[in-house]
Amino acid sequence: MPYPVNARGIDVVVGWSGASERIRARLLEVFCAGIRMRSLVGNLTTLLVIGTFIIAKTPTPAHVAWLVLTAAGGCLPRAYAARLRAQARFDEAPERKALCFIAISFVYGLVWGAGPLLLLPHLPGEAAGVLLVMVVLGTIMGPYAAIPGILYARLVATASLTLVAVAWNLGLAVALIGGVITFWLGLRTDVWRGYHRALRDQLESHAMLASRQARLEQANQEKDAINRSLTRMAETDPLTGTGNRRRFLAWLDAAHAPLALIVFDVDRFKEINDSLGHHSGDLLLQALVRIVDESLGNAGRLARMGGDEFAILLPGADSSVAIATAEYIRERIAWRPLDLDGTTVRITISLGVAVADTPDTPIDIAPLLAAADTALYAAKRQGRNRAAHTGAKGAKPRDEQSLGV
């Protein structure tokens, strides 16, 4: 059966009326953190001193039994709190766990109240006074701000037995005075309610700040994801999925020599596009990109510069590597038939190669692109289906060299 989290009776007993689930869990965590075992040392020391005084006056088995029960009772809530801290599951039914603390406190209050009932008949006046002071201090001292219901349980359990013991042994007048003091202590629970309210306000403020921080971080992550997506869209060719001219120029701008640049296009692409249709032309470009990507592997970067013109960046490559790469790609495309929606075609490409070979120098993009274009035009003039090479960046083009068949 589900625990009645929002039952008003439970809220009143625990003292958590109106608290959210998160705050209830935090209140329980704060309470458990406030009653660690080391905080029992002072209590046990005080109890030992007073117990020694009492036993020295009238050592009886009742004295010893009460002292042992009082000391053991102080360990019980701390042991339960240590178990909850070890489990670190304060958000699971925190009201049930708070009620367990209240039940433990009520029983412990009965133990405190049993002290006067058992011991007052055997104690002289000064020892009785010490005992009553100890009972009062033991009742009102505790971490009640997190769970105010514990204070109510301690007052009811301890005061009831203590007043009976006082009335029986010291007379109704003294009991009446004790009752007035107890009533006053009950009224002073508003102090602990104020502490509780302040603690809840602090926890709620922290929870609100944490929630806002989490929402802000989530919004920033979503913003970063959108920005990354927009950047990819702005730098990716939508037809072939490879980089576009903008991304390629960014690559060049960030690169340093030595490197090689290869530009190529499809021979007589317009004729193919006009005869087979634009859809087949798109399929052709997509198949072309797949072949070039397979040929390059991780050795270079491919981008579509526009139409059927593409460019390849080969970082660290010299002229021999660039020429060999261009020839390898040309041969693979020339000898591989393409299936365009049931129509098989063979295509060829022409390539232009340019090299920037001065080590560790920034790339002068315009001259490098111009040199590669010059080589490409030379390959076209020499009959297509071939690669041509021109000089290094910034140099005047050398006589074009045919590298094809």
Coordinates of C-alpha atoms in Angstrom, one line a residue:
M1 CA 0.0 0.0 0.0
P2 CA 1.5 3.4 -1.0
Y3 CA 2.5 5.6 1.9
P4 CA 0.1 8.5 2.3
V5 CA 2.7 11.2 1.6
N6 CA 0.3 14.1 1.6
A7 CA -1.9 13.1 4.6
R8 CA -2.5 16.1 6.7
G9 CA -2.2 14.1 9.9
I10 CA 1.3 13.0 9.0
D11 CA 2.3 16.5 8.0
V12 CA 1.1 17.8 11.4
V13 CA 2.9 15.1 13.4
V14 CA 6.2 15.4 11.5
G15 CA 5.9 19.2 11.1
W16 CA 6.4 19.3 7.4
S17 CA 3.1 20.8 6.3
G18 CA 3.4 22.4 2.8
A19 CA 6.9 21.1 2.1
S20 CA 7.6 19.7 -1.3
E21 CA 9.0 16.2 -1.9
R22 CA 12.5 17.6 -2.5
I23 CA 12.5 19.7 0.6
R24 CA 11.2 16.8 2.7
A25 CA 14.2 14.7 1.5
R26 CA 16.6 17.6 2.2
L27 CA 15.1 18.1 5.7
L28 CA 15.6 14.4 6.5
E29 CA 19.2 14.6 5.2
V30 CA 19.9 17.7 7.3
F31 CA 18.5 16.0 10.4
C32 CA 20.6 12.9 9.8
A33 CA 23.7 15.0 9.3
G34 CA 23.1 16.8 12.6
I35 CA 23.0 13.8 14.9
R36 CA 26.2 12.0 14.1
M37 CA 27.7 9.6 16.7
R38 CA 30.4 12.0 17.7
S39 CA 27.8 14.4 19.0
L40 CA 26.8 11.8 21.6
V41 CA 30.2 12.1 23.4
G42 CA 29.2 15.3 25.2
N43 CA 25.9 13.8 26.3
L44 CA 27.5 10.6 27.6
T45 CA 30.1 12.6 29.4
T46 CA 27.4 14.7 31.2
L47 CA 25.4 11.5 31.9
L48 CA 28.5 9.8 33.3
V49 CA 29.3 12.7 35.7
I50 CA 25.7 13.0 36.9
G51 CA 25.3 9.2 37.1
T52 CA 28.5 8.9 39.2
F53 CA 27.1 11.6 41.6
I54 CA 23.8 9.8 41.8
I55 CA 25.3 6.3 42.3
A56 CA 27.6 7.6 44.9
K57 CA 24.6 8.8 46.9
T58 CA 22.3 5.8 46.6
P59 CA 23.7 3.0 44.4
T60 CA 20.7 0.8 43.5
P61 CA 19.9 -1.4 40.5
A62 CA 17.3 1.0 39.4
H63 CA 19.9 3.8 39.1
V64 CA 22.2 1.6 37.0
A65 CA 19.4 0.3 34.8
W66 CA 18.1 3.8 34.0
L67 CA 21.6 5.1 33.2
V68 CA 22.3 2.2 30.9
L69 CA 18.9 2.6 29.1
T70 CA 19.5 6.4 28.8
A71 CA 22.9 5.9 27.3
A72 CA 21.7 3.1 24.9
G73 CA 18.7 5.2 23.9
G74 CA 21.0 8.0 22.8
C75 CA 22.8 5.7 20.4
L76 CA 19.6 4.4 18.7
P77 CA 18.6 7.5 16.7
R78 CA 22.2 8.1 15.7
A79 CA 22.6 4.5 14.5
Y80 CA 19.5 4.9 12.4
A81 CA 20.7 8.2 11.0
A82 CA 24.1 6.6 10.2
R83 CA 22.2 3.8 8.3
L84 CA 20.2 6.3 6.3
R85 CA 23.4 8.3 5.4
A86 CA 25.0 5.1 4.2
Q87 CA 22.0 4.2 2.0
A88 CA 21.8 7.9 0.7
R89 CA 18.2 7.4 -0.3
F90 CA 16.6 10.3 1.5
D91 CA 14.1 10.9 -1.3
E92 CA 12.4 7.5 -0.7
A93 CA 9.5 7.9 1.7
P94 CA 11.1 10.6 3.8
E95 CA 7.9 10.9 5.9
R96 CA 8.1 7.3 7.0
K97 CA 11.7 7.7 8.1
A98 CA 10.9 10.9 9.9
L99 CA 8.0 9.1 11.8
C100 CA 10.6 6.4 12.8
F101 CA 12.7 9.1 14.3
I102 CA 9.7 10.5 16.1
A103 CA 8.8 7.0 17.4
I104 CA 12.3 6.5 18.6
S105 CA 12.3 9.9 20.3
F106 CA 9.0 9.2 22.0
V107 CA 10.3 6.0 23.4
Y108 CA 13.5 7.7 24.4
G109 CA 11.4 10.5 26.1
L110 CA 9.7 7.8 28.1
V111 CA 13.1 6.6 29.3
W112 CA 14.0 10.1 30.3
G113 CA 10.7 10.5 32.1
A114 CA 11.1 7.2 33.9
G115 CA 14.2 8.5 35.6
P116 CA 12.4 10.7 38.0
L117 CA 9.7 8.1 38.5
L118 CA 12.3 5.4 39.4
L119 CA 14.9 7.5 41.2
L120 CA 13.2 10.4 43.1
P121 CA 12.1 8.2 46.0
H122 CA 15.7 7.2 46.6
L123 CA 17.4 10.6 46.1
P124 CA 18.2 13.4 48.5
G125 CA 17.0 16.9 47.6
E126 CA 20.1 18.2 45.7
A127 CA 20.4 15.0 43.7
A128 CA 16.7 15.2 42.8
G129 CA 17.2 18.7 41.6
V130 CA 20.2 17.7 39.5
L131 CA 18.1 14.9 38.0
L132 CA 15.2 17.2 37.1
V133 CA 17.5 19.7 35.5
M134 CA 19.1 16.9 33.5
V135 CA 15.7 15.7 32.4
V136 CA 14.6 19.2 31.3
L137 CA 17.8 19.8 29.4
G138 CA 17.6 16.4 27.7
T139 CA 14.1 17.2 26.6
I140 CA 14.6 20.6 25.0
M141 CA 18.1 20.0 23.5
G142 CA 18.2 18.4 20.1
P143 CA 18.2 19.1 16.3
Y144 CA 14.5 19.8 16.2
A145 CA 14.6 22.4 13.4
A146 CA 14.6 19.8 10.7
I147 CA 11.9 17.6 12.2
P148 CA 9.8 19.7 14.7
G149 CA 7.6 16.7 15.5
I150 CA 10.4 15.1 17.5
L151 CA 10.2 18.0 20.0
Y152 CA 6.5 17.4 20.6
A153 CA 7.1 13.7 21.1
R154 CA 9.8 14.3 23.6
L155 CA 7.8 16.9 25.5
V156 CA 4.7 14.6 25.8
A157 CA 6.6 11.5 26.7
T158 CA 9.1 13.0 29.2
A159 CA 6.8 15.5 30.8
S160 CA 3.9 13.1 31.5
L161 CA 6.1 10.6 33.5
T162 CA 8.1 13.4 35.1
L163 CA 5.1 15.3 36.4
V164 CA 3.6 12.1 37.8
A165 CA 6.9 11.4 39.6
V166 CA 7.1 14.9 40.9
A167 CA 3.5 14.9 42.2
W168 CA 4.0 11.5 43.8
N169 CA 7.2 12.3 45.6
L170 CA 7.4 16.1 46.0
G171 CA 3.7 17.1 46.2
L172 CA 1.1 18.6 43.9
A173 CA 2.4 22.2 44.4
V174 CA 5.8 21.3 42.9
A175 CA 4.0 19.3 40.2
L176 CA 1.9 22.3 39.4
I177 CA 5.0 24.4 39.1
G178 CA 6.5 21.7 36.9
G179 CA 3.4 21.7 34.8
V180 CA 3.6 25.4 34.3
I181 CA 7.2 25.1 33.2
T182 CA 6.3 22.3 30.8
F183 CA 3.4 24.3 29.4
W184 CA 5.8 27.2 28.9
L185 CA 8.3 24.9 27.1
G186 CA 5.4 23.8 24.9
L187 CA 4.7 27.3 24.0
R188 CA 8.3 27.9 23.2
T189 CA 8.1 25.4 20.4
D190 CA 7.3 28.5 18.3
V191 CA 11.0 29.1 18.5
W192 CA 11.8 25.8 16.9
R193 CA 9.0 26.4 14.4
G194 CA 10.8 29.6 13.5
Y195 CA 14.1 27.7 13.1
H196 CA 12.3 25.1 11.0
R197 CA 10.8 27.8 8.8
A198 CA 14.1 29.5 8.3
L199 CA 15.7 26.2 7.5
R200 CA 13.0 25.4 5.0
D201 CA 13.3 28.8 3.4
Q202 CA 17.0 28.3 3.0
L203 CA 16.6 24.8 1.5
E204 CA 13.9 26.0 -0.8
S205 CA 16.1 28.9 -2.0
H206 CA 19.0 26.5 -2.6
A207 CA 16.6 24.1 -4.5
M208 CA 15.3 27.0 -6.6
L209 CA 18.8 28.1 -7.4
A210 CA 19.8 24.6 -8.3
S211 CA 16.7 24.2 -10.5
R212 CA 17.4 27.4 -12.3
Q213 CA 21.0 26.4 -12.7
A214 CA 20.0 23.1 -14.2
R215 CA 17.5 24.7 -16.6
L216 CA 20.2 27.2 -17.6
E217 CA 22.7 24.5 -18.2
Q218 CA 20.1 22.5 -20.2
A219 CA 19.3 25.6 -22.2
N220 CA 23.0 26.2 -22.9
Q221 CA 23.4 22.6 -24.0
E222 CA 20.5 22.9 -26.3
K223 CA 21.8 26.2 -27.7
D224 CA 25.2 24.6 -28.3
A225 CA 23.6 21.7 -30.0
I226 CA 21.6 24.0 -32.2
N227 CA 24.7 26.1 -33.0
R228 CA 26.7 23.0 -33.9
S229 CA 23.8 21.8 -36.1
L230 CA 23.6 25.1 -37.8
T231 CA 27.3 25.2 -38.3
R232 CA 27.2 21.7 -39.8
M233 CA 24.4 22.8 -42.1
A234 CA 26.2 25.9 -43.1
E235 CA 29.4 24.0 -43.9
T236 CA 27.9 20.8 -45.4
D237 CA 26.8 20.2 -49.0
P238 CA 23.2 19.0 -48.7
L239 CA 23.3 16.8 -51.8
T240 CA 26.5 14.8 -51.2
G241 CA 26.9 15.3 -47.4
T242 CA 30.5 16.3 -47.9
G243 CA 32.0 19.7 -46.9
N244 CA 31.1 22.7 -49.0
R245 CA 33.2 25.6 -50.3
R246 CA 32.9 27.5 -47.0
R247 CA 34.3 24.6 -45.0
F248 CA 37.0 24.0 -47.5
L249 CA 38.2 27.6 -47.3
A250 CA 38.2 27.4 -43.5
W251 CA 40.4 24.3 -43.8
L252 CA 42.8 26.1 -46.0
D253 CA 42.8 29.2 -43.8
A254 CA 43.8 27.0 -40.8
A255 CA 46.3 24.9 -42.7
H256 CA 50.1 25.4 -43.0
A257 CA 52.5 24.2 -45.7
P258 CA 53.5 21.7 -46.9
L259 CA 50.2 20.6 -48.4
A260 CA 48.7 19.8 -51.8
L261 CA 45.4 20.9 -53.4
I262 CA 43.5 18.9 -56.0
V263 CA 40.5 20.3 -57.8
F264 CA 38.5 18.2 -60.3
D265 CA 35.2 18.1 -62.1
V266 CA 33.2 15.6 -64.2
D267 CA 34.0 15.5 -67.9
R268 CA 31.0 16.6 -70.0
F269 CA 28.8 16.6 -66.9
K270 CA 26.3 19.0 -68.6
E271 CA 25.7 16.5 -71.4
I272 CA 25.1 13.7 -68.9
N273 CA 22.7 16.0 -66.9
D274 CA 20.8 17.0 -70.1
S275 CA 20.4 13.5 -71.5
L276 CA 19.6 11.6 -68.3
G277 CA 18.0 14.3 -66.2
H278 CA 18.9 16.3 -63.1
H279 CA 18.0 13.4 -60.8
S280 CA 20.5 11.1 -62.4
G281 CA 23.0 13.9 -62.3
D282 CA 22.5 14.2 -58.5
L283 CA 22.9 10.4 -58.2
L284 CA 26.1 10.6 -60.2
L285 CA 27.6 13.3 -57.9
Q286 CA 26.7 11.3 -54.8
A287 CA 28.3 8.1 -56.2
L288 CA 31.4 10.2 -57.2
V289 CA 31.8 11.4 -53.6
R290 CA 31.5 7.9 -52.2
I291 CA 34.3 6.7 -54.6
V292 CA 36.6 9.6 -53.7
D293 CA 36.0 9.2 -50.0
E294 CA 36.9 5.5 -50.2
S295 CA 40.0 6.4 -52.2
L296 CA 41.2 9.1 -49.8
G297 CA 40.5 7.4 -46.5
N298 CA 42.0 9.6 -43.8
A299 CA 44.7 11.0 -46.0
G300 CA 42.7 14.0 -47.3
R301 CA 39.6 16.2 -47.0
L302 CA 37.0 16.4 -49.7
A303 CA 34.6 19.3 -50.4
R304 CA 32.1 20.3 -53.1
M305 CA 33.0 23.7 -54.4
G306 CA 29.9 24.1 -56.5
G307 CA 28.1 22.3 -59.4
D308 CA 30.3 19.3 -60.4
E309 CA 33.5 20.9 -59.2
F310 CA 35.2 19.4 -56.1
A311 CA 38.4 20.0 -54.2
I312 CA 40.7 17.8 -52.1
L313 CA 43.1 19.0 -49.4
L314 CA 46.1 16.8 -48.7
P315 CA 47.9 18.0 -45.5
G316 CA 51.7 17.3 -45.5
A317 CA 51.7 16.0 -49.1
D318 CA 54.4 16.9 -51.6
S319 CA 54.1 16.9 -55.4
S320 CA 54.8 13.2 -55.8
V321 CA 52.2 12.2 -53.3
A322 CA 49.6 14.6 -54.7
I323 CA 50.2 13.5 -58.3
A324 CA 49.9 9.8 -57.2
T325 CA 46.7 10.5 -55.3
A326 CA 45.1 12.3 -58.2
E327 CA 46.0 9.6 -60.6
Y328 CA 44.7 6.9 -58.3
I329 CA 41.3 8.6 -57.9
R330 CA 41.1 9.3 -61.7
E331 CA 41.7 5.6 -62.5
R332 CA 39.2 4.3 -59.9
I333 CA 36.4 6.6 -61.3
A334 CA 37.3 5.8 -65.0
W335 CA 37.1 2.1 -64.5
R336 CA 34.1 1.9 -62.2
P337 CA 30.6 1.9 -63.8
L338 CA 27.9 3.8 -62.0
D339 CA 24.3 2.6 -61.6
L340 CA 21.9 5.6 -61.8
D341 CA 18.5 4.2 -61.2
G342 CA 18.9 1.3 -63.6
T343 CA 21.0 3.2 -66.1
T344 CA 24.7 2.2 -66.1
V345 CA 27.1 5.0 -67.1
R346 CA 30.9 5.4 -67.1
I347 CA 32.4 8.8 -66.4
T348 CA 35.8 10.4 -66.3
I349 CA 37.2 13.4 -64.4
S350 CA 39.9 15.9 -65.0
L351 CA 42.1 17.0 -62.1
G352 CA 44.4 19.9 -61.4
V353 CA 47.1 19.7 -58.8
A354 CA 48.9 22.6 -56.9
V355 CA 51.4 22.3 -54.1
A356 CA 52.4 24.7 -51.3
D357 CA 55.8 23.4 -50.3
T358 CA 57.4 26.0 -48.0
P359 CA 57.3 24.3 -44.5
D360 CA 55.4 25.9 -41.6
T361 CA 54.1 28.9 -43.5
P362 CA 50.5 30.1 -43.7
I363 CA 48.6 29.4 -46.9
D364 CA 48.0 32.1 -49.5
I365 CA 44.6 30.8 -50.5
A366 CA 43.9 32.8 -53.7
P367 CA 47.2 32.0 -55.5
L368 CA 46.9 28.3 -54.5
L369 CA 43.3 28.0 -55.8
A370 CA 44.3 29.9 -59.0
A371 CA 47.2 27.5 -59.6
A372 CA 45.0 24.4 -59.1
D373 CA 42.4 25.9 -61.5
T374 CA 45.1 26.6 -64.1
A375 CA 46.2 23.0 -63.9
L376 CA 42.6 21.8 -64.2
Y377 CA 42.0 23.9 -67.3
A378 CA 45.2 22.4 -68.7
A379 CA 43.9 18.9 -68.2
K380 CA 40.7 19.8 -70.0
R381 CA 42.7 21.3 -72.9
Q382 CA 44.8 18.2 -73.2
G383 CA 41.8 16.0 -73.7
R384 CA 40.2 15.4 -70.3
N385 CA 40.4 12.2 -68.2
R386 CA 43.8 13.2 -66.9
A387 CA 45.6 15.1 -64.1
A388 CA 47.8 18.1 -64.6
H389 CA 50.2 19.8 -62.1
T390 CA 51.3 23.4 -61.8
G391 CA 53.8 25.2 -59.6
A392 CA 53.8 26.0 -56.0
K393 CA 51.7 28.7 -54.3
G394 CA 52.7 32.2 -55.3
A395 CA 54.9 31.0 -58.2
K396 CA 54.1 31.5 -61.8
P397 CA 52.6 28.3 -63.3
R398 CA 55.1 26.0 -64.9
D399 CA 54.4 24.3 -68.2
E400 CA 51.5 22.0 -67.4
Q401 CA 52.4 18.3 -67.3
S402 CA 50.0 15.7 -68.5
L403 CA 49.8 12.8 -66.1
G404 CA 47.0 10.8 -67.6
V405 CA 46.7 8.3 -70.3

